[in-house]
CSV table of C-alpha atoms in Angstrom, one decimal:
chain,number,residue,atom,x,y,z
K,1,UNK,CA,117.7,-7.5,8.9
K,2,UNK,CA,120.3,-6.1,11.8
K,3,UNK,CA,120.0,-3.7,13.9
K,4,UNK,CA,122.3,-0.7,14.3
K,5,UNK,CA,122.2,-0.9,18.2
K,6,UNK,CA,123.3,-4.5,18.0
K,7,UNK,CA,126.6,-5.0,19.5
K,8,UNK,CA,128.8,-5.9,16.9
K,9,UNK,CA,130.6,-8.4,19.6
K,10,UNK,CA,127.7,-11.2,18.5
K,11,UNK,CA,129.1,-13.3,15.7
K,12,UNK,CA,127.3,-14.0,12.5
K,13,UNK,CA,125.2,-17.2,14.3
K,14,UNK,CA,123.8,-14.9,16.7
K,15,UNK,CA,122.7,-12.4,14.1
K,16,UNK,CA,121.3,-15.4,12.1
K,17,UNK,CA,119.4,-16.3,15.0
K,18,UNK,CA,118.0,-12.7,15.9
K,19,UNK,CA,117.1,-12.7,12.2
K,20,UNK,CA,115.0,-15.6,12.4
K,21,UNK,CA,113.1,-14.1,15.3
K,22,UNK,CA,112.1,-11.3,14.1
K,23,UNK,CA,110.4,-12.8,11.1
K,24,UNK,CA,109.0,-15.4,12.8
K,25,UNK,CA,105.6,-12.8,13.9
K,26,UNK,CA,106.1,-11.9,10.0
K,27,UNK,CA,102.4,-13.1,7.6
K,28,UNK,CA,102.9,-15.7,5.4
K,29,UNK,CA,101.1,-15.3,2.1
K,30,UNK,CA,98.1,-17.3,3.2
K,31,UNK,CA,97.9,-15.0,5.9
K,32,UNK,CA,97.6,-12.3,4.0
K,33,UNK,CA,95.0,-13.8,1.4
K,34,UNK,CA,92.6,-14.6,4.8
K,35,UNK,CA,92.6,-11.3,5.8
K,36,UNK,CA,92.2,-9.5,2.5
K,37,UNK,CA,89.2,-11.7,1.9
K,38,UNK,CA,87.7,-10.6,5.4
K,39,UNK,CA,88.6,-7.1,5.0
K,40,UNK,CA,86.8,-7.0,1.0
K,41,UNK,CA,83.9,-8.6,2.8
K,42,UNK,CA,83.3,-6.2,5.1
K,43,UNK,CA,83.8,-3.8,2.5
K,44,UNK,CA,81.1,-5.2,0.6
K,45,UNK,CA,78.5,-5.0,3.6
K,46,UNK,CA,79.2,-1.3,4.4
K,47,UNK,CA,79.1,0.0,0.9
K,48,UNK,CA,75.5,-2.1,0.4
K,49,UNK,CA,74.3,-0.3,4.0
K,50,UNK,CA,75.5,2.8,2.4
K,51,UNK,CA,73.4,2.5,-0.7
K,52,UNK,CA,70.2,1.1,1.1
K,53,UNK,CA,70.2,4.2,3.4
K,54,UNK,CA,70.6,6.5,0.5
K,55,UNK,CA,67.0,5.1,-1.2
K,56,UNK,CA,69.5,3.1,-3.8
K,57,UNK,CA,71.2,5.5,-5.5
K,58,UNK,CA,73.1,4.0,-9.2
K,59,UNK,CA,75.8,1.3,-9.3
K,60,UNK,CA,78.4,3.8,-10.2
K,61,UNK,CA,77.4,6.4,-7.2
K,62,UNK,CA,77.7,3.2,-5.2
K,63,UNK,CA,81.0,1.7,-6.3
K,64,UNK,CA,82.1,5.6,-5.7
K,65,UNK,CA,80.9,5.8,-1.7
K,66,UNK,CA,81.9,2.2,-1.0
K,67,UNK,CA,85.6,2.6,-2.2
K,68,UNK,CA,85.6,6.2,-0.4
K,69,UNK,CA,84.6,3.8,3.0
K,70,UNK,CA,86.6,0.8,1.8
K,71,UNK,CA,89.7,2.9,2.1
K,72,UNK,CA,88.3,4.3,5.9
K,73,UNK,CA,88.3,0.6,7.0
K,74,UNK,CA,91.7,-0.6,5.5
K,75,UNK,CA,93.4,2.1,7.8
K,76,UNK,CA,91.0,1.0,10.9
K,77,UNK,CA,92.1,-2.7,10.1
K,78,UNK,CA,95.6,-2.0,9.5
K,79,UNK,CA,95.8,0.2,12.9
K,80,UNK,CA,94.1,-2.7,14.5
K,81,UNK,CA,96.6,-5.5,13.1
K,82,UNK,CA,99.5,-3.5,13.9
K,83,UNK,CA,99.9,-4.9,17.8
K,84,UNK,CA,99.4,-8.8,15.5
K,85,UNK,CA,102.8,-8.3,13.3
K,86,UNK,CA,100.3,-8.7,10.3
K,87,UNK,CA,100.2,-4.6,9.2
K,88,UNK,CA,103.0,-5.3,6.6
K,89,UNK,CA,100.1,-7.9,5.1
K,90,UNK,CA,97.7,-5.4,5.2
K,91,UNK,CA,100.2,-2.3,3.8
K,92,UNK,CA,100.8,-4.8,0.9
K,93,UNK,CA,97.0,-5.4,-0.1
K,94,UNK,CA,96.1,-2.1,-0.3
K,95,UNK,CA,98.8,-1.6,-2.9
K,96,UNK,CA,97.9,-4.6,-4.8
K,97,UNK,CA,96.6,-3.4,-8.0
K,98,UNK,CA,95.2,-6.8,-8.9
K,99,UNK,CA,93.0,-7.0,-6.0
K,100,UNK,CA,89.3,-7.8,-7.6
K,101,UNK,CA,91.0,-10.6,-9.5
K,102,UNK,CA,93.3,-12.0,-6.8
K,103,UNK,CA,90.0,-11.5,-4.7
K,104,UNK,CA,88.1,-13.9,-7.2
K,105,UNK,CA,90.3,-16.3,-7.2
K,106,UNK,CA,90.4,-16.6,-4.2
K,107,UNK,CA,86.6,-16.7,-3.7
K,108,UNK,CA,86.7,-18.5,-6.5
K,109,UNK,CA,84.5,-16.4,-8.9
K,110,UNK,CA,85.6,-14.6,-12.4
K,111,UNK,CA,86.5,-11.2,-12.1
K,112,UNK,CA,83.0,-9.7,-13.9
K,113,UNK,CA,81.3,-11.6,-10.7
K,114,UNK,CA,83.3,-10.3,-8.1
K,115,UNK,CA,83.2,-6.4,-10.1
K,116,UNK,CA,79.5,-7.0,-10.0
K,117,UNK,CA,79.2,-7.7,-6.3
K,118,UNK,CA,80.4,-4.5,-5.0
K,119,UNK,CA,77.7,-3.2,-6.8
K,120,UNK,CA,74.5,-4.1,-4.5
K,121,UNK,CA,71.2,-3.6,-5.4
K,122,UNK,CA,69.4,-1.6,-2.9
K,123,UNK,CA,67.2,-3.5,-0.3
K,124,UNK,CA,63.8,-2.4,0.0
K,125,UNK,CA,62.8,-1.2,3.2
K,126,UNK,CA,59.8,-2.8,4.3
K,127,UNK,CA,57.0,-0.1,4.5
K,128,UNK,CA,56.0,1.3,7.9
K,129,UNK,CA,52.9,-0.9,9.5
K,130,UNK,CA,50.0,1.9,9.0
K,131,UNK,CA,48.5,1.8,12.2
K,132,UNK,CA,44.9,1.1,12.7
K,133,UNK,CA,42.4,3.7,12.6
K,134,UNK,CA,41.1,4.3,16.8
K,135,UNK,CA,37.8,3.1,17.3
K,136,UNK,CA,35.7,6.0,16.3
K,137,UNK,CA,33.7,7.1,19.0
K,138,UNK,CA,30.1,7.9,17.4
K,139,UNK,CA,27.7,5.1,18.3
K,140,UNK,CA,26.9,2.0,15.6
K,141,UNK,CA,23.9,3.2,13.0
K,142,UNK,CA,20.9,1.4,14.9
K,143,UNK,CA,18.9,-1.1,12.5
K,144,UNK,CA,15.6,1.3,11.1
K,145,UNK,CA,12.6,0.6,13.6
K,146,UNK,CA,9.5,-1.0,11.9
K,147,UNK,CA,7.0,0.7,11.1
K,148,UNK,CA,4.5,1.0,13.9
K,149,UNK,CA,1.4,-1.2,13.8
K,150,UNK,CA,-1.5,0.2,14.9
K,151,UNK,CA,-4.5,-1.9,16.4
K,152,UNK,CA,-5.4,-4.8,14.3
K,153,UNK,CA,-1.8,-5.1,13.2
K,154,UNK,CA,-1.9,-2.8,10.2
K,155,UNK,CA,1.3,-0.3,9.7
K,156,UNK,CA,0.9,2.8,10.7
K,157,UNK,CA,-0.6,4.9,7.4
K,158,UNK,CA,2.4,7.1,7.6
K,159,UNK,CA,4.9,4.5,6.4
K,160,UNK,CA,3.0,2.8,3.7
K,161,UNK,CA,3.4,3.7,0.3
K,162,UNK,CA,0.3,6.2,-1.1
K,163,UNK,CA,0.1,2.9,-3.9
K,164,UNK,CA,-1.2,0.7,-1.2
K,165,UNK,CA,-2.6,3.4,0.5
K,166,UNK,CA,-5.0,4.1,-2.4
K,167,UNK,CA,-5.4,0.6,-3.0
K,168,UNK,CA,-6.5,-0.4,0.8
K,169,UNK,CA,-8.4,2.7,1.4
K,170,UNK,CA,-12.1,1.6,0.8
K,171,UNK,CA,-14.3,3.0,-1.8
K,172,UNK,CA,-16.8,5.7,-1.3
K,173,UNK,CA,-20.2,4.6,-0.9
K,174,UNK,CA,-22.5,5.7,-3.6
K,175,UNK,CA,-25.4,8.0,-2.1
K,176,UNK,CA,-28.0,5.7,-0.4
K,177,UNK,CA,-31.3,6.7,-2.7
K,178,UNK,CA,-33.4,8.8,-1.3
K,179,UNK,CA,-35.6,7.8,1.6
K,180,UNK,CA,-39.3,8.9,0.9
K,181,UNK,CA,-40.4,11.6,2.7
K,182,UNK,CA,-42.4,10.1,5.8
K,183,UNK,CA,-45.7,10.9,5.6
K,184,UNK,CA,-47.7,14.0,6.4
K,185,UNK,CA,-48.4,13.5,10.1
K,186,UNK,CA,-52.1,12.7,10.3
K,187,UNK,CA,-54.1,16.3,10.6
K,188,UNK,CA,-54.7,16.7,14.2
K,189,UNK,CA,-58.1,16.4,15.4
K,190,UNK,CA,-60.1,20.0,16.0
K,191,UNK,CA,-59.8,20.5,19.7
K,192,UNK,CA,-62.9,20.0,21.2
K,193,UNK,CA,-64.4,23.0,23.0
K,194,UNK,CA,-62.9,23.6,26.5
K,195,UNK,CA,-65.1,21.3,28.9
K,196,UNK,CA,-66.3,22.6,32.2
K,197,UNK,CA,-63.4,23.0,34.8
K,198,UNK,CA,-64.3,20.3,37.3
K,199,UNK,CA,-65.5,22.0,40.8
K,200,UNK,CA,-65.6,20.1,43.8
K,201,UNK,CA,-69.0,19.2,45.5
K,202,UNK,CA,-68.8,22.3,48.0
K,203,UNK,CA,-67.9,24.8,44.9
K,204,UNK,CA,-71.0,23.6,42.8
K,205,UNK,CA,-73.5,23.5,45.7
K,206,UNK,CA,-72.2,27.4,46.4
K,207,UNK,CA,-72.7,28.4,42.9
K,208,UNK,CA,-75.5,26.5,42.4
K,209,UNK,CA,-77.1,28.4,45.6
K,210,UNK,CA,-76.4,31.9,44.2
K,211,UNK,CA,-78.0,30.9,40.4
K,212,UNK,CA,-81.3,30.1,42.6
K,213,UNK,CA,-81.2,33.0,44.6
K,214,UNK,CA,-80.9,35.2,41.3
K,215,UNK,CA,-83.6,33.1,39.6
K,216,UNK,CA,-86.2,33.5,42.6
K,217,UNK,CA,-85.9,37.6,42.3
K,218,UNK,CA,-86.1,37.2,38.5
K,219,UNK,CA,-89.9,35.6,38.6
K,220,UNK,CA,-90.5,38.1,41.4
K,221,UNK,CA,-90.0,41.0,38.8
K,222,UNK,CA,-87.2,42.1,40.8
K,223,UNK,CA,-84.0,41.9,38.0
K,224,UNK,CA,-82.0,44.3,39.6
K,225,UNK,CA,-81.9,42.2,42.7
K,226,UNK,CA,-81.0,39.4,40.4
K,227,UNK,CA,-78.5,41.1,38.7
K,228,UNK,CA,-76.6,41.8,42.0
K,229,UNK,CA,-76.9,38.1,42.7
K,230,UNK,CA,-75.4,37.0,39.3
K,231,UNK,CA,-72.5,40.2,40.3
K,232,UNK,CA,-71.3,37.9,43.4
K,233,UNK,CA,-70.7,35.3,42.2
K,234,UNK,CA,-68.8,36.5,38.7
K,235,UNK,CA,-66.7,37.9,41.7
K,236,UNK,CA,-66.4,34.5,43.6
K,237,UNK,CA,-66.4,32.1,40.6
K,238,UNK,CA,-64.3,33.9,37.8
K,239,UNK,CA,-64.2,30.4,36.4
K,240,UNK,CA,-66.7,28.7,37.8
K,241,UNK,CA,-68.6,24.8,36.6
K,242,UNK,CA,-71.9,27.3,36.1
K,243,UNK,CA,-70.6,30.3,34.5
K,244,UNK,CA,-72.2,29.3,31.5
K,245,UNK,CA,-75.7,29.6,33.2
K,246,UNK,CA,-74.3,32.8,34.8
K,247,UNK,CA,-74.1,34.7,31.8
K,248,UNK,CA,-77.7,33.3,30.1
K,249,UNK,CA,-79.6,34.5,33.4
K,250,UNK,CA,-77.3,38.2,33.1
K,251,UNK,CA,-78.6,38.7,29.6
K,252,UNK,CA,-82.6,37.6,30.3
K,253,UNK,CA,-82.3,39.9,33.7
K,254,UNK,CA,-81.1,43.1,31.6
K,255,UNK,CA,-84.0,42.3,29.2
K,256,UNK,CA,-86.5,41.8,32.0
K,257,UNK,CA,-85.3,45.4,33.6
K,258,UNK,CA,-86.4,47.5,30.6
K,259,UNK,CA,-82.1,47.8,29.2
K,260,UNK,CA,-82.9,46.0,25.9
K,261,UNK,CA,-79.3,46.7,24.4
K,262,UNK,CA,-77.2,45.9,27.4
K,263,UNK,CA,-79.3,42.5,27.3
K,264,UNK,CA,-79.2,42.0,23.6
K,265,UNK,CA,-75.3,42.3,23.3
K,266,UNK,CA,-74.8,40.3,26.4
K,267,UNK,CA,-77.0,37.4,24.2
K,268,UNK,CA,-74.8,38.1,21.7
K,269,UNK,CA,-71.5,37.3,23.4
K,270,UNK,CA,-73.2,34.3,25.4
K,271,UNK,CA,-74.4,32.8,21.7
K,272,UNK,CA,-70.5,33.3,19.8
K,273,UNK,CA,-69.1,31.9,23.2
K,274,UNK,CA,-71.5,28.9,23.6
K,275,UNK,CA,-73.0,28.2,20.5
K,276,UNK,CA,-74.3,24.3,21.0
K,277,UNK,CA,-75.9,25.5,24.9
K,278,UNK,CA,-79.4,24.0,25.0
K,279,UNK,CA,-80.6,28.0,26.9
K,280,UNK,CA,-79.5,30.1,23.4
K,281,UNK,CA,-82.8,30.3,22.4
K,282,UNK,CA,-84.2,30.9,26.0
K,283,UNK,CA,-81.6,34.2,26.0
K,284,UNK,CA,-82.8,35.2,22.5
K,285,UNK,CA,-86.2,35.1,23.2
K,286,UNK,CA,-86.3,37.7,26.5
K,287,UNK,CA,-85.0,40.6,24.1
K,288,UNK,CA,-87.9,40.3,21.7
K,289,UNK,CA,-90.7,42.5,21.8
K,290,UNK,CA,-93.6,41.1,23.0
């Protein structure tokens, strides 16, 4: 091809020669094969990234988006070849309108294989790692406690079944038969009549000297003396060891004074208050009439 600038001066060697220069940067046909093979390739891999990102959309929608990015990436290859010599290679593939065939024969693959290829089938993305749940916070379930035992090492009646309950529980005893009735307590002897109070030696020679003194005025015929006597010592010995003898000479002195029914009820109360006294029939005696 010449140039209009060149100067016409140069002779048809020259041109020759400037000729050859110019198409010596020029592809040769297996340059162009290589790159159309890379180029189809890289095709391939976008339109496959295209699908997987999409969530694998059909074949058809596929063969659609990667021909709309195949044609994106011929014009960034061609503009990157173009410093190379080689866009005139790449201008001439893109009008090729037997490229899947030249393609497979190249690759050496029938045309249905390398249609087929630009249709991917959609990777699946491996699902997201579901995290582990935290450690929950609340505290382990602790084991159930025995049941406590109480002493002897029996459970506790709380926690064992009312079955076993029943079943340990002893039976009630059957009522004990009657104990006899213990015998009548033996009749207590009758209390023998209430013995003399003991008087000390001194006490019973006193009383015993008043009873004599009343006695001498008595056979001297002079009761009334004797009855002041017996007076003292009722007044000195409520209670006396002689009081017995006391009231026998009171009811003979009333007789012997002439006062018959003083003396007689004064034998009566000495006979109901001393019935086994040797002198009750001395004091019954003195009231009789003579």
């Amino acid at each position: 091809m010449k140039d209009e600038n060149e100067p016409e001066a140069l002779g048809a060697d020259a041109a020759a020669f400037l000729d050859g220069l110019r198409g010596a940067d020029d592809p040769t046909a297996a340059d162009r094969q290589r790159v159309r093979r890379k180029v189809l390739a890289a095709v391939a891999a976008t339109g496959a990234a295209g699908l997987a990102s999409s969530g694998g959309a059909a074949a058809a929608s596929a063969t659609g988006v990667g021909a709309g990015l195949a044609t994106k990436v011929w014009i960034g290859v061609a503009i990157a070849l173009a410093g190379a010599g080689v866009v005139g290679g790449v201008v001439t593939t893109l009008d090729d309108p037997d490229e899947p065939a030249a393609v497979a024969a190249g690759r050496g693959e029938s045309p249905r294989a390398a249609a087929g290829s630009e249709s991917v089938s959609p990777r699946t993305e491996p699902s997201e790692a579901v995290p582990e749940a935290p450690p929950s916070d609340s505290p382990a379930p602790t084991p159930a406690e025995p049941a406590p035992v109480v002493e002897g090492g029996a459970p506790s009646p709380a926690n064992v079944p009312a079955r076993a309950r029943e079943a340990a529980a002893p039976r009630e005893r059957a009522p004990s038969a009657a104990l006899p009735a213990p015998a009548e307590a033996a009749e207590a002897p009758e209390a023998a009549p209430p013995s003399e109070p003991e008087a000390s030696p001194e006490t019973l020679a006193a009383e015993l000297s008043l009873l004599r003194r009343a006695h001498g005025y008595s056979r001297a015929g002079d009761h009334e003396a004797a009855l002041r006597v017996l007076a003292e010592h009722r007044q000195t010995f409520p209670a006396g060891a002689l009081g017995a003898e006391r009231e026998a000479a009171v009811a003979i002195a009333l007789c012997g004074a002439g006062r018959r029914e003083e003396g007689r009820a004064a034998a009566e109360r000495f006979s109901v208050a001393h019935p086994a006294s040797p002198l009750r029939a001395r004091v019954r005696s003195a009231c009789q009439p003579r």
